[in-house]
mmCIF file of C-alpha atoms in Angstrom:
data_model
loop_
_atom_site.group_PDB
_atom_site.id
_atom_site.type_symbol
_atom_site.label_atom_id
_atom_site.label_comp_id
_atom_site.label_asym_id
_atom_site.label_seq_id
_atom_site.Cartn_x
_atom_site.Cartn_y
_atom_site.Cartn_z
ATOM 1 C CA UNK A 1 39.588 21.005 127.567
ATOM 2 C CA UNK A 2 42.705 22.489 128.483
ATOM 3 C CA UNK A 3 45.796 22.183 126.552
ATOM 4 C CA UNK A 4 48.411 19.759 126.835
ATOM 5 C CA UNK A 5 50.622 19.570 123.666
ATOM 6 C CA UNK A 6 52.165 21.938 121.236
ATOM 7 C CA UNK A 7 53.496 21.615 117.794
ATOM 8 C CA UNK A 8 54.493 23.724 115.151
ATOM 9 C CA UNK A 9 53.247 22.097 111.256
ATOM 10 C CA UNK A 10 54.364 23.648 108.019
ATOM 11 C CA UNK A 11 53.360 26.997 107.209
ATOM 12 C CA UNK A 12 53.589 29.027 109.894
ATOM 13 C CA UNK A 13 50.725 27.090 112.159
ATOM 14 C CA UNK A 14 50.253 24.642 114.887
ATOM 15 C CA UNK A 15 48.811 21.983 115.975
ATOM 16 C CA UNK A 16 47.127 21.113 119.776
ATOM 17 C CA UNK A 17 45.934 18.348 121.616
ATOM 18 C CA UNK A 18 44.242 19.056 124.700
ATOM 19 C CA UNK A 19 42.692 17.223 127.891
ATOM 20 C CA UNK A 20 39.389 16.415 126.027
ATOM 21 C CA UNK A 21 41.090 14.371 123.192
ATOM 22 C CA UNK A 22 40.344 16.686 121.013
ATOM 23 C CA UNK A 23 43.773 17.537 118.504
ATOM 24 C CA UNK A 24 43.393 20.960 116.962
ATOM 25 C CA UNK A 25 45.182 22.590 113.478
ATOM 26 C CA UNK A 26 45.429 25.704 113.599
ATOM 27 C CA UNK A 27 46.362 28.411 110.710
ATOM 28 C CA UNK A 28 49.392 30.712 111.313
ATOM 29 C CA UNK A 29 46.543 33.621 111.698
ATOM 30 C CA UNK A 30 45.010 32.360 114.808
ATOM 31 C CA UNK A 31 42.115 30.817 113.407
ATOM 32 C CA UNK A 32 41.225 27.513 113.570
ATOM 33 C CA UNK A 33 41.584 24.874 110.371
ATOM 34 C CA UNK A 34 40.451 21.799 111.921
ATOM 35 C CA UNK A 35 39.533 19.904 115.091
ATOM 36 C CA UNK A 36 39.135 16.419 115.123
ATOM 37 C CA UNK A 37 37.596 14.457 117.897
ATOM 38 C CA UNK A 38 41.149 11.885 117.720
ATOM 39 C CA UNK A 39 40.919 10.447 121.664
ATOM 40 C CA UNK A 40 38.666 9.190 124.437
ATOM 41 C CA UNK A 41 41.581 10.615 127.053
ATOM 42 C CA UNK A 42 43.938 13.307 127.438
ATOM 43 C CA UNK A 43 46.210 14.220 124.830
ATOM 44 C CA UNK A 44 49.974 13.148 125.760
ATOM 45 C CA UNK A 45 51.941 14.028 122.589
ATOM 46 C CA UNK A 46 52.175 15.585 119.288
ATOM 47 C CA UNK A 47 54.950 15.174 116.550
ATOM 48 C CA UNK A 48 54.922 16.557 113.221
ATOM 49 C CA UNK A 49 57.041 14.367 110.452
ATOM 50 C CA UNK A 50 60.274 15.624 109.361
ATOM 51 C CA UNK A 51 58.606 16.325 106.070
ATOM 52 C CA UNK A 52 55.323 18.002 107.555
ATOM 53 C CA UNK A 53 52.976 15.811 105.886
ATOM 54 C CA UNK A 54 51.608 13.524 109.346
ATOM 55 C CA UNK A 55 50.765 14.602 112.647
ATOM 56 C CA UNK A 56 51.210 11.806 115.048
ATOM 57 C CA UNK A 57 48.712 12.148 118.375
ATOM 58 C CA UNK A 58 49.441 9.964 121.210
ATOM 59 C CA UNK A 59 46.831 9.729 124.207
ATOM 60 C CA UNK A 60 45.956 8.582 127.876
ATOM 61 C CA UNK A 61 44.187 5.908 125.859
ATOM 62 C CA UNK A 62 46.876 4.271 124.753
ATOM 63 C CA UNK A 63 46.184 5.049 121.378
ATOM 64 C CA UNK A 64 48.379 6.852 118.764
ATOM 65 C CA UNK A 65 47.102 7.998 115.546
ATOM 66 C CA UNK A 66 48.350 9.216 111.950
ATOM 67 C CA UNK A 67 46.976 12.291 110.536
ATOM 68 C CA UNK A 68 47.840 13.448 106.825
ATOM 69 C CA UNK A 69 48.266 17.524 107.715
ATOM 70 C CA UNK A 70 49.169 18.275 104.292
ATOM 71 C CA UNK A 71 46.083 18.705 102.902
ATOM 72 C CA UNK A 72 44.247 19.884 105.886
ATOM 73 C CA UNK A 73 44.765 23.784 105.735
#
């Protein structure tokens, strides 16, 4: 699905959430570190704690969810 949220995570990456519900981690190369299957919607938001540790996903489906980014790359 097409992107629709951006946000930079520690080290040098980013993270995406797109129009499938998938979110997306991705390494400060390019390459991909993750993708997790988070909504059943769109993905609305993304927001990376002050201290880089959670990603917060919010979607179409109402739902938002915690993800501990730390030890994902």
């Amino acid at each position: 699905g097409g992107v629709r949220a951006v946000v930079p995570t520690p080290g040098g990456g980013w993270a995406t959430g797109a129009s499938d519900g998938a979110v997306c981690q991705w390494r400060a190369d390019g390459s991909i570190a993750h993708r997790i299957a988070a909504h059943h919607a769109d993905v609305t938001a993304l927001v990376v704690t002050p201290d880089g540790r959670t990603l917060y996903s919010a979607g179409r489906d109402r739902a938002v969810r915690a993800w501990d980014v730390s030890r994902q790359v």
